[in-house]
Short mmCIF file of C-alpha atoms and ligand atoms in Angstrom, two decimals:
data_model
loop_
_atom_site.label_atom_id
_atom_site.label_comp_id
_atom_site.label_asym_id
_atom_site.label_seq_id
_atom_site.Cartn_x
_atom_site.Cartn_y
_atom_site.Cartn_z
CA MET A 1 -20.21 -17.91 -34.91
CA ILE A 2 -17.52 -18.90 -32.44
CA ASN A 3 -15.96 -22.26 -33.28
CA LYS A 4 -15.09 -23.92 -29.97
CA ASN A 5 -13.71 -27.07 -31.52
CA LYS A 6 -10.66 -25.81 -33.42
CA PRO A 7 -7.78 -28.17 -32.47
CA ILE A 8 -5.23 -25.31 -32.56
CA LEU A 9 -6.88 -23.76 -29.50
CA ALA A 10 -4.83 -24.23 -26.33
CA ILE A 11 -8.02 -25.12 -24.46
CA LYS A 12 -8.32 -28.05 -26.92
CA GLY A 13 -4.68 -29.11 -26.43
CA GLY A 14 -3.05 -26.80 -29.04
CA HIS A 15 0.01 -24.60 -28.40
CA PRO A 16 -0.74 -21.50 -26.33
CA VAL A 17 0.00 -18.07 -27.80
CA SER A 18 2.07 -17.26 -24.71
CA ASN A 19 3.81 -19.74 -22.44
CA VAL A 20 3.89 -17.18 -19.68
CA ILE A 21 0.62 -15.70 -18.44
CA ILE A 22 0.16 -12.05 -19.42
CA PRO A 23 -1.60 -10.58 -16.37
CA ILE A 24 -4.59 -8.28 -16.54
CA HIS A 25 -2.75 -5.61 -14.57
CA LYS A 26 0.75 -4.67 -13.40
CA THR A 27 1.40 -1.68 -11.16
CA TYR A 28 3.86 0.75 -12.74
CA LEU A 29 6.55 1.77 -10.25
CA ASP A 30 10.00 3.02 -11.25
CA GLU A 31 13.30 4.16 -9.70
CA GLU A 32 11.91 7.65 -9.12
CA ASP A 33 9.09 6.15 -7.03
CA PHE A 34 11.49 3.98 -5.01
CA LYS A 35 13.70 7.00 -4.38
CA ALA A 36 10.76 9.19 -3.31
CA VAL A 37 9.60 6.56 -0.81
CA GLU A 38 13.12 6.03 0.51
CA GLU A 39 13.67 9.78 1.00
CA ALA A 40 10.37 10.11 2.85
CA MET A 41 11.32 7.19 5.09
CA ARG A 42 14.76 8.61 5.79
CA SER A 43 13.27 11.97 6.70
CA THR A 44 11.49 10.08 9.53
CA ILE A 45 8.41 12.24 8.85
CA VAL A 46 6.06 9.34 8.26
CA SER A 47 2.75 10.25 9.95
CA GLY A 48 -0.43 11.36 8.24
CA ASN A 49 -0.90 14.60 6.37
CA GLY A 50 2.82 15.40 6.31
CA PRO A 51 4.59 17.86 3.99
CA ALA A 52 4.71 15.42 1.04
CA CYS A 53 0.95 14.79 1.37
CA MET A 54 0.28 18.52 1.31
CA GLU A 55 2.56 19.04 -1.66
CA PHE A 56 0.81 16.15 -3.45
CA GLU A 57 -2.56 17.81 -2.76
CA LYS A 58 -1.27 21.13 -4.13
CA ARG A 59 0.15 19.59 -7.30
CA LEU A 60 -2.97 17.50 -7.83
CA SER A 61 -5.18 20.57 -7.48
CA GLU A 62 -3.05 22.30 -10.15
CA TYR A 63 -3.16 19.23 -12.39
CA LEU A 64 -6.94 18.92 -12.17
CA GLY A 65 -7.74 22.64 -12.03
CA VAL A 66 -9.76 22.32 -8.81
CA LYS A 67 -9.62 24.42 -5.64
CA HIS A 68 -9.45 21.85 -2.84
CA VAL A 69 -7.84 18.41 -2.80
CA PHE A 70 -7.89 16.14 0.26
CA TYR A 71 -5.63 13.13 0.03
CA THR A 72 -7.38 10.28 1.87
CA ASN A 73 -6.58 6.67 2.69
CA SER A 74 -8.98 5.41 -0.01
CA CYS A 75 -11.65 6.40 -2.46
CA THR A 76 -14.11 4.56 -0.22
CA THR A 77 -13.35 6.92 2.68
CA ALA A 78 -13.46 9.90 0.30
CA LEU A 79 -16.98 8.79 -0.72
CA ASP A 80 -17.93 8.43 2.94
CA LEU A 81 -16.64 11.96 3.62
CA ALA A 82 -18.45 13.36 0.57
CA PHE A 83 -21.79 12.35 2.12
CA ARG A 84 -20.76 12.91 5.77
CA ALA A 85 -20.01 16.55 4.99
CA LYS A 86 -23.60 17.16 3.83
CA GLU A 87 -25.48 15.75 6.83
CA PHE A 88 -28.58 14.76 4.83
CA PRO A 89 -31.62 13.57 6.82
CA PRO A 90 -31.53 9.78 7.44
CA ASP A 91 -33.28 7.70 4.76
CA SER A 92 -32.76 10.32 2.07
CA GLU A 93 -32.09 8.61 -1.27
CA VAL A 94 -29.00 8.62 -3.43
CA LEU A 95 -29.08 7.47 -7.07
CA VAL A 96 -26.24 5.05 -7.81
CA PRO A 97 -25.52 3.29 -11.12
CA ASN A 98 -26.05 -0.44 -10.81
CA PHE A 99 -22.75 -1.19 -12.50
CA THR A 100 -20.17 -0.01 -10.00
CA TYR A 101 -17.97 -1.07 -7.13
CA THR A 102 -19.60 -1.42 -3.73
CA SER A 103 -17.91 1.77 -2.45
CA THR A 104 -20.15 4.09 -4.51
CA ALA A 105 -23.10 2.70 -2.54
CA LEU A 106 -21.19 2.47 0.75
CA GLY A 107 -20.66 6.27 0.78
CA PRO A 108 -24.41 6.88 1.26
CA LEU A 109 -25.01 3.73 3.35
CA LEU A 110 -22.32 4.64 5.88
CA ASN A 111 -24.23 7.87 6.41
CA ASN A 112 -27.65 6.27 6.96
CA LEU A 113 -28.88 7.14 3.49
CA LYS A 114 -30.72 4.84 1.10
CA VAL A 115 -29.40 3.71 -2.27
CA LYS A 116 -31.58 3.64 -5.36
CA LEU A 117 -30.06 1.75 -8.26
CA VAL A 118 -30.25 3.21 -11.76
CA ASP A 119 -29.67 1.10 -14.87
CA VAL A 120 -26.70 1.76 -17.15
CA ASP A 121 -25.82 2.11 -20.83
CA PRO A 122 -25.58 -1.47 -22.16
CA ASP A 123 -22.53 -0.53 -24.25
CA ASN A 124 -20.28 1.10 -21.64
CA GLY A 125 -21.66 0.49 -18.14
CA ASN A 126 -22.09 4.17 -17.22
CA ILE A 127 -25.32 5.50 -15.73
CA ASP A 128 -28.10 5.77 -18.33
CA VAL A 129 -28.93 9.48 -18.30
CA ASN A 130 -32.40 8.74 -19.68
CA LYS A 131 -33.27 6.70 -16.59
CA ILE A 132 -32.28 9.28 -13.97
CA GLU A 133 -35.35 11.51 -13.90
CA THR A 134 -37.79 8.62 -13.51
CA SER A 135 -35.77 7.38 -10.52
CA ILE A 136 -36.04 10.66 -8.61
CA SER A 137 -38.47 10.76 -5.68
CA GLU A 138 -39.31 13.26 -2.94
CA LYS A 139 -36.52 11.73 -0.90
CA THR A 140 -33.76 11.97 -3.51
CA VAL A 141 -30.93 14.23 -2.40
CA ALA A 142 -27.96 13.17 -4.48
CA ILE A 143 -26.64 11.31 -7.49
CA ALA A 144 -23.32 9.50 -7.75
CA PRO A 145 -22.28 8.90 -11.38
CA VAL A 146 -19.29 6.62 -12.00
CA ASP A 147 -16.69 6.63 -14.81
CA TYR A 148 -16.47 2.92 -15.56
CA ALA A 149 -13.11 1.92 -17.08
CA GLY A 150 -11.99 5.57 -16.92
CA ASN A 151 -14.58 6.60 -19.51
CA PRO A 152 -16.39 9.68 -18.16
CA ALA A 153 -20.10 9.51 -17.44
CA ASP A 154 -22.14 11.87 -19.61
CA MET A 155 -21.91 14.69 -17.09
CA ASP A 156 -23.71 17.57 -18.87
CA PRO A 157 -27.21 16.03 -18.74
CA ILE A 158 -26.50 14.68 -15.23
CA VAL A 159 -25.56 18.14 -13.93
CA GLU A 160 -28.57 19.65 -15.70
CA ILE A 161 -30.97 17.21 -14.01
CA ALA A 162 -29.20 17.76 -10.68
CA LYS A 163 -29.73 21.51 -10.99
CA LYS A 164 -33.40 21.04 -11.90
CA TYR A 165 -34.07 18.90 -8.81
CA ASN A 166 -31.51 20.50 -6.52
CA LEU A 167 -29.45 17.34 -6.15
CA TYR A 168 -25.92 17.04 -4.83
CA VAL A 169 -23.56 15.39 -7.34
CA VAL A 170 -20.77 13.14 -6.09
CA HIS A 171 -18.79 12.05 -9.11
CA ASP A 172 -17.06 8.74 -8.40
CA THR A 173 -13.96 9.30 -10.50
CA ALA A 174 -12.13 6.40 -8.82
CA GLN A 175 -10.97 5.07 -12.19
CA SER A 176 -10.66 8.22 -14.28
CA ILE A 177 -7.63 10.27 -13.23
CA GLY A 178 -6.53 12.26 -16.29
CA SER A 179 -9.69 11.58 -18.29
CA GLU A 180 -11.55 14.50 -19.84
CA TYR A 181 -15.12 15.39 -20.63
CA LYS A 182 -15.70 18.16 -23.17
CA GLY A 183 -12.19 19.51 -22.57
CA GLN A 184 -12.39 19.48 -18.76
CA LYS A 185 -10.64 17.01 -16.52
CA THR A 186 -12.77 14.66 -14.43
CA GLY A 187 -12.69 15.98 -10.89
CA THR A 188 -13.98 19.39 -12.00
CA LEU A 189 -17.45 18.38 -13.16
CA ALA A 190 -19.47 17.90 -9.97
CA HIS A 191 -19.88 19.29 -6.44
CA VAL A 192 -17.42 16.68 -5.21
CA SER A 193 -15.33 14.04 -7.00
CA THR A 194 -13.53 11.08 -5.49
CA PHE A 195 -10.42 9.44 -6.92
CA SER A 196 -8.79 6.12 -6.04
CA PHE A 197 -5.04 5.54 -5.89
CA HIS A 198 -5.38 1.83 -5.10
CA GLY A 199 -2.63 -0.40 -6.50
CA THR A 200 -4.66 -1.22 -9.61
CA LYS A 201 -5.30 2.42 -10.58
CA ASN A 202 -3.51 4.51 -13.24
CA LEU A 203 -1.88 6.58 -10.48
CA THR A 204 -1.18 4.60 -7.35
CA THR A 205 0.00 5.05 -3.79
CA GLY A 206 -0.75 1.43 -2.90
CA GLU A 207 -3.93 2.40 -1.13
CA GLY A 208 -5.27 5.93 -1.23
CA GLY A 209 -7.78 8.31 -2.66
CA ALA A 210 -8.74 11.95 -2.87
CA LEU A 211 -11.81 14.04 -2.32
CA VAL A 212 -11.72 17.09 -4.59
CA THR A 213 -14.08 20.04 -4.68
CA ASP A 214 -14.42 23.71 -5.52
CA ASP A 215 -16.93 24.14 -2.70
CA ASP A 216 -15.42 26.01 0.27
CA GLY A 217 -18.22 24.93 2.63
CA ILE A 218 -17.64 21.24 2.00
CA ALA A 219 -13.88 21.71 2.20
CA GLU A 220 -14.19 23.41 5.58
CA LYS A 221 -16.04 20.39 6.98
CA VAL A 222 -13.77 17.81 5.40
CA ILE A 223 -10.67 19.46 6.91
CA TYR A 224 -11.90 18.51 10.40
CA MET A 225 -13.75 15.30 9.64
CA ARG A 226 -10.84 13.55 7.98
CA GLU A 227 -8.54 14.35 10.93
CA LYS A 228 -10.57 12.71 13.73
CA GLY A 229 -12.75 15.82 14.08
CA THR A 230 -9.80 17.96 15.17
CA ASN A 231 -8.49 21.28 13.91
CA LYS A 232 -5.01 19.81 13.56
CA GLN A 233 -4.67 21.08 9.97
CA SER A 234 -4.39 24.64 11.24
CA PHE A 235 -1.89 23.50 13.87
CA LEU A 236 0.22 21.92 11.11
CA VAL A 237 -0.08 24.67 8.53
CA ASP A 238 -0.51 28.13 10.02
CA ASN A 239 -0.14 27.57 13.76
CA LYS A 240 -3.08 29.88 14.45
CA ASP A 241 -3.87 27.74 17.46
CA ARG A 242 -0.63 28.49 19.26
CA GLY A 243 0.86 25.03 19.40
CA TYR A 244 -2.18 23.00 20.37
CA TYR A 245 -5.26 21.79 18.65
CA GLU A 246 -8.78 20.96 19.72
CA TYR A 247 -11.44 18.37 19.16
CA VAL A 248 -14.11 20.32 17.34
CA THR A 249 -16.51 17.84 15.74
CA ILE A 250 -17.22 14.22 14.88
CA GLY A 251 -14.72 12.61 12.54
CA ASN A 252 -12.58 9.64 11.70
CA SER A 253 -9.04 9.05 10.54
CA TYR A 254 -8.88 9.37 6.77
CA VAL A 255 -5.37 10.78 6.38
CA GLN A 256 -2.46 9.12 4.61
CA SER A 257 1.13 8.53 5.65
CA ASN A 258 3.72 11.00 4.40
CA ILE A 259 5.53 8.07 2.76
CA LEU A 260 2.55 7.54 0.48
CA GLY A 261 2.24 11.28 -0.14
CA ALA A 262 5.80 11.16 -1.50
CA LEU A 263 4.85 8.26 -3.76
CA GLY A 264 1.80 10.20 -4.96
CA LEU A 265 4.01 13.13 -5.94
CA SER A 266 6.37 11.01 -8.00
CA GLN A 267 3.48 9.11 -9.63
CA LEU A 268 1.72 12.37 -10.52
CA LYS A 269 4.81 13.55 -12.42
CA LYS A 270 4.35 10.70 -14.91
CA ILE A 271 0.57 10.26 -14.99
CA ASP A 272 0.24 11.82 -18.45
CA TRP A 273 2.96 9.55 -19.81
CA MET A 274 1.40 6.46 -18.16
CA ASN A 275 -2.03 7.34 -19.55
CA ALA A 276 -0.57 8.00 -23.02
CA ARG A 277 1.03 4.54 -23.00
CA ARG A 278 -2.35 2.99 -22.12
CA ALA A 279 -3.92 4.94 -25.00
CA GLU A 280 -1.33 3.52 -27.43
CA ILE A 281 -2.18 -0.01 -26.31
CA ALA A 282 -5.94 0.60 -26.52
CA GLU A 283 -5.63 2.12 -29.99
CA TYR A 284 -3.61 -0.89 -31.13
CA TYR A 285 -6.23 -3.31 -29.77
CA ILE A 286 -9.05 -1.37 -31.44
CA GLU A 287 -7.25 -1.27 -34.78
CA GLN A 288 -6.41 -4.96 -34.68
CA LEU A 289 -9.77 -6.23 -33.40
CA LYS A 290 -12.28 -3.92 -35.07
CA ASP A 291 -13.07 -6.33 -37.90
CA LEU A 292 -14.00 -9.24 -35.60
CA PRO A 293 -17.75 -9.75 -36.01
CA ASN A 294 -18.17 -11.63 -32.72
CA ILE A 295 -17.02 -8.89 -30.38
CA LYS A 296 -17.89 -5.29 -29.60
CA LEU A 297 -15.29 -2.70 -28.63
CA PRO A 298 -15.59 -0.07 -25.87
CA LYS A 299 -17.99 2.81 -26.46
CA ILE A 300 -16.49 6.10 -25.31
CA THR A 301 -18.84 8.86 -24.14
CA GLN A 302 -19.33 11.54 -26.79
CA GLY A 303 -16.94 14.46 -26.23
CA ALA A 304 -14.88 12.47 -23.74
CA LYS A 305 -11.29 11.26 -23.58
CA THR A 306 -10.78 8.16 -21.49
CA ASN A 307 -7.62 7.34 -19.52
CA TRP A 308 -8.05 3.67 -20.54
CA HIS A 309 -7.99 2.43 -16.98
CA ILE A 310 -9.66 -0.73 -18.27
CA PHE A 311 -9.84 -2.19 -21.76
CA TYR A 312 -12.83 -4.47 -22.27
CA ILE A 313 -14.52 -6.31 -25.09
CA LEU A 314 -18.15 -7.37 -25.20
CA VAL A 315 -18.53 -10.97 -26.34
CA PRO A 316 -21.59 -13.15 -27.02
CA PRO A 317 -22.97 -13.79 -23.50
CA GLU A 318 -23.58 -17.50 -24.09
CA HIS A 319 -19.83 -18.00 -24.76
CA LYS A 320 -18.37 -15.53 -22.28
CA TYR A 321 -16.97 -17.90 -19.68
CA TRP A 322 -15.72 -20.31 -22.33
CA ILE A 323 -13.94 -17.39 -24.07
CA MET A 324 -12.45 -16.32 -20.73
CA ASP A 325 -11.12 -19.85 -20.10
CA ALA A 326 -9.91 -20.19 -23.69
CA LEU A 327 -8.00 -16.87 -23.48
CA ARG A 328 -6.45 -17.91 -20.17
CA ALA A 329 -5.39 -21.20 -21.76
CA GLU A 330 -3.68 -19.14 -24.49
CA GLY A 331 -1.72 -17.32 -21.75
CA VAL A 332 -3.79 -14.13 -21.77
CA TYR A 333 -5.48 -13.34 -18.52
CA ALA A 334 -9.02 -12.09 -19.06
CA ASN A 335 -11.47 -11.39 -16.27
CA VAL A 336 -14.89 -10.05 -15.36
CA HIS A 337 -15.31 -7.08 -13.06
CA TYR A 338 -17.66 -5.85 -11.62
CA THR A 339 -20.82 -7.82 -11.05
CA PRO A 340 -23.87 -5.50 -11.05
CA LEU A 341 -24.66 -4.42 -7.49
CA HIS A 342 -28.08 -6.10 -7.40
CA ARG A 343 -26.40 -9.45 -8.23
CA ASN A 344 -24.62 -9.36 -4.84
CA LYS A 345 -26.34 -10.72 -1.78
CA PHE A 346 -25.92 -7.48 0.14
CA TYR A 347 -27.71 -5.46 -2.56
CA GLN A 348 -30.10 -8.03 -3.99
CA HIS A 349 -33.15 -6.39 -2.39
CA LEU A 350 -32.54 -3.26 -4.48
CA GLY A 351 -33.56 -4.65 -7.85
CA THR A 352 -34.00 -7.57 -10.21
CA ASP A 353 -32.52 -8.56 -13.57
CA GLU A 354 -35.80 -7.51 -15.19
CA GLU A 355 -35.72 -4.06 -13.55
CA LEU A 356 -32.07 -3.52 -14.46
CA PRO A 357 -31.81 -5.23 -17.87
CA ASN A 358 -29.02 -3.16 -19.38
CA SER A 359 -26.66 -3.74 -16.45
CA MET A 360 -27.20 -7.44 -17.12
CA ARG A 361 -26.63 -6.99 -20.87
CA PHE A 362 -23.36 -5.15 -20.26
CA PHE A 363 -22.20 -7.55 -17.57
CA SER A 364 -23.09 -10.69 -19.47
CA GLY A 365 -20.80 -9.76 -22.38
CA LEU A 366 -17.97 -8.10 -20.48
CA LEU A 367 -14.40 -9.40 -20.61
CA ARG A 368 -11.40 -7.33 -19.60
CA LEU A 369 -8.05 -7.63 -21.36
CA PRO A 370 -4.53 -6.78 -20.11
CA ILE A 371 -3.65 -3.07 -20.22
CA TYR A 372 -0.88 -1.34 -18.23
CA PRO A 373 2.06 0.95 -19.07
CA SER A 374 4.74 -1.76 -18.91
CA LEU A 375 2.93 -4.12 -21.32
CA THR A 376 5.49 -4.79 -24.07
CA GLU A 377 4.91 -4.61 -27.83
CA GLU A 378 5.36 -8.36 -27.98
CA GLU A 379 2.74 -8.91 -25.26
CA MET A 380 0.28 -6.56 -26.99
CA LYS A 381 0.63 -8.61 -30.16
CA LYS A 382 0.07 -11.82 -28.23
CA VAL A 383 -3.11 -10.45 -26.65
CA VAL A 384 -4.47 -9.61 -30.11
CA GLU A 385 -3.35 -12.97 -31.51
CA ALA A 386 -5.10 -14.81 -28.67
CA VAL A 387 -8.36 -12.87 -29.04
CA ARG A 388 -8.38 -13.40 -32.79
CA LYS A 389 -7.59 -17.09 -32.37
CA VAL A 390 -10.39 -17.63 -29.83
CA CYS A 391 -13.07 -15.24 -31.13
CA GLY A 392 -12.19 -15.13 -34.84
C1 PLP B 401 -15.92 3.09 -9.09
C2 PLP B 401 -15.11 2.80 -7.86
N1 PLP B 401 -15.38 3.45 -6.72
C3 PLP B 401 -14.67 3.24 -5.60
C4 PLP B 401 -13.64 2.32 -5.57
C5 PLP B 401 -12.92 2.07 -4.28
O1 PLP B 401 -11.60 2.58 -4.31
P1 PLP B 401 -10.65 2.35 -3.07
O2 PLP B 401 -10.12 0.97 -3.17
O3 PLP B 401 -9.56 3.40 -3.25
O4 PLP B 401 -11.42 2.60 -1.84
C6 PLP B 401 -13.33 1.61 -6.72
C7 PLP B 401 -12.26 0.60 -6.70
O5 PLP B 401 -11.95 -0.08 -7.63
C8 PLP B 401 -14.07 1.84 -7.90
O6 PLP B 401 -13.82 1.17 -9.03
#
């Protein structure tokens, strides 16, 4: 039982654990990053798809062990491209986990496809692999699993089902750079994977993303589509087109500034260190909180290694918002993210709480705690102290 009336609680007028708010997230940027950006600026090569962007793509492809990497201006545009490149008939259906960010659904919707929501594992928010087959219809063409919190979706059964029904798999790896599933990095487990380098992500270029694939056919289309439907890539790289380039297909502008490419390169150099620091923090939280009967700790997919993009606890749903307020009063910022898609006005026609019960179970207990590479030992201890004080 949670005792809400303890006078020592800051929410009841007691002393807070921390006088300064410990935020949920802080972007990690260091001198090397500042220098990389400054050098790119001083080079005056600042437009899209410049040499630093291409070098970032090359290094990222080596890091992930994947053939093609396209650095884009967001994961949302990478998801759009992933579906654009396939040209599925309008109204074809794509299976999307109900617990994800809007962008996973926007990828299909921007391409005139329909979204079918699939319920998730109530303990970790990833697509429930046992609910996929029953969601497949004649119109299903693709599935878009998501790695919530950086914890990989259970990709083996997903890929197996996809093969059985001839489905295209777009793995939304927005949150999982550096995570692994059965010894393989995320980004190598599906036809296409899409990363995010938004300011909140483990590797950041402020805004940004990447579409990665081993499929030469998809890569060939993406090369043109991300550059306004032009063959400018060849003009930039091998000059086959003798100093000019042509408008060859439909497209949009999905490229990133060379300044951000330079930032991506310097961030990539330290991604393993940044992820290892997150793992240390997560392990400390788990060790210090595992005996608390009122909360549940994150469930990691079997055979997977998470990059700890997010650390969450699952609390008794009836006390969730009180716990959130009580933690904030103690100086520890806790928050709730995401809301299940069907709980948003734009998606509410796609399902009900009764049809998607496990998304609601996961969501109704979910509270995120601070985790980022620059979190100090002292702050880690305060987070634990606050959670124990409020939930103990
Ligand atoms: C699962 C998922 N997909 C897509 C996105 C969108 O990423 P971006 O902001 O790079 O477009 C996010 C952002 O948080 C996300 O969590």
